[in-house]
């Protein structure tokens, strides 16, 4: 079918956008499937943790949820982009209208979720803190360190913080109480001279923490929240995704109307 320049550009612009999302969705789905089937090899390949800690890091309760999230996100991106690409290439009003409707529903869901999060921000804040509290109750050190403890160590050592609100949060962990010895805080809460090995600058830090040798009074929740707010790239990325989302909706329904017009002209 021969179209004017505007319709031709809209058709192939929609194809390009959806091809990119199709590739990204396939990659995300593949990574999620790989994590679900063989998490050890993927983590070793990406060198996310030290080889000695891979077995501890790949405990099911930590990795499986991430794998399922990636599978769902990848499947949605794969399905939606395939529907949009096929609809544009085959000039199918049915596929394009279905694609556009799904995009509108997805956009509404995103707006509602964002609105609820903003409206109930105190509730979201409280629930997120409660969730973090459930993870810190299993924190431990030494030979019995688990994946949750390794993740907390990574967070605290890289962001310069300690616990959720402060070092007292670790008192809720029986494993920490049993393994801490004469420590007051974990090594990850100290100012470190070697982050990868959790080596404190001050050897007395774990037993006698202070503002000069540790972050024992600085909670990770506030630090991480401030870090997220400061990430301009993240905010720009969210805005860009929203703009692309709107463009795809406009292109889908504009092409539906254009295809209908050209079909009527041929009759």
GROMACS .gro file of C-alpha atoms in nm, residues 2 9 50 53 74 78 116 119 123 130 141-142 144-145 152 156 196 204 212 224 227 240 247 254:
model
   24
    2UNK     CA    1   0.142   0.344  -0.093
    9UNK     CA    2   0.761   0.791   0.865
   50UNK     CA    3   3.366  -1.267   4.502
   53UNK     CA    4   3.073  -1.598   4.818
   74UNK     CA    5   1.075  -0.914   2.984
   78UNK     CA    6   0.840  -0.886   2.439
  116UNK     CA    7  -0.097   0.624   4.514
  119UNK     CA    8  -0.061   1.019   4.818
  123UNK     CA    9   0.250   0.453   5.435
  130UNK     CA   10   0.926  -0.264   5.777
  141UNK     CA   11   2.895  -1.217   6.013
  142UNK     CA   12   3.169  -1.477   5.996
  144UNK     CA   13   2.749  -1.818   5.866
  145UNK     CA   14   2.704  -1.503   5.658
  152UNK     CA   15   2.362  -0.531   5.352
  156UNK     CA   16   2.654  -0.004   5.388
  196UNK     CA   17   3.609  -0.502   4.890
  204UNK     CA   18   3.900   0.010   6.707
  212UNK     CA   19   3.520   1.016   6.314
  224UNK     CA   20   1.962   0.577   4.986
  227UNK     CA   21   2.079   0.932   4.665
  240UNK     CA   22   1.194   1.006   2.866
  247UNK     CA   23   0.454   0.889   2.132
  254UNK     CA   24  -0.264   0.774   1.402
   0.00000   0.00000   0.00000
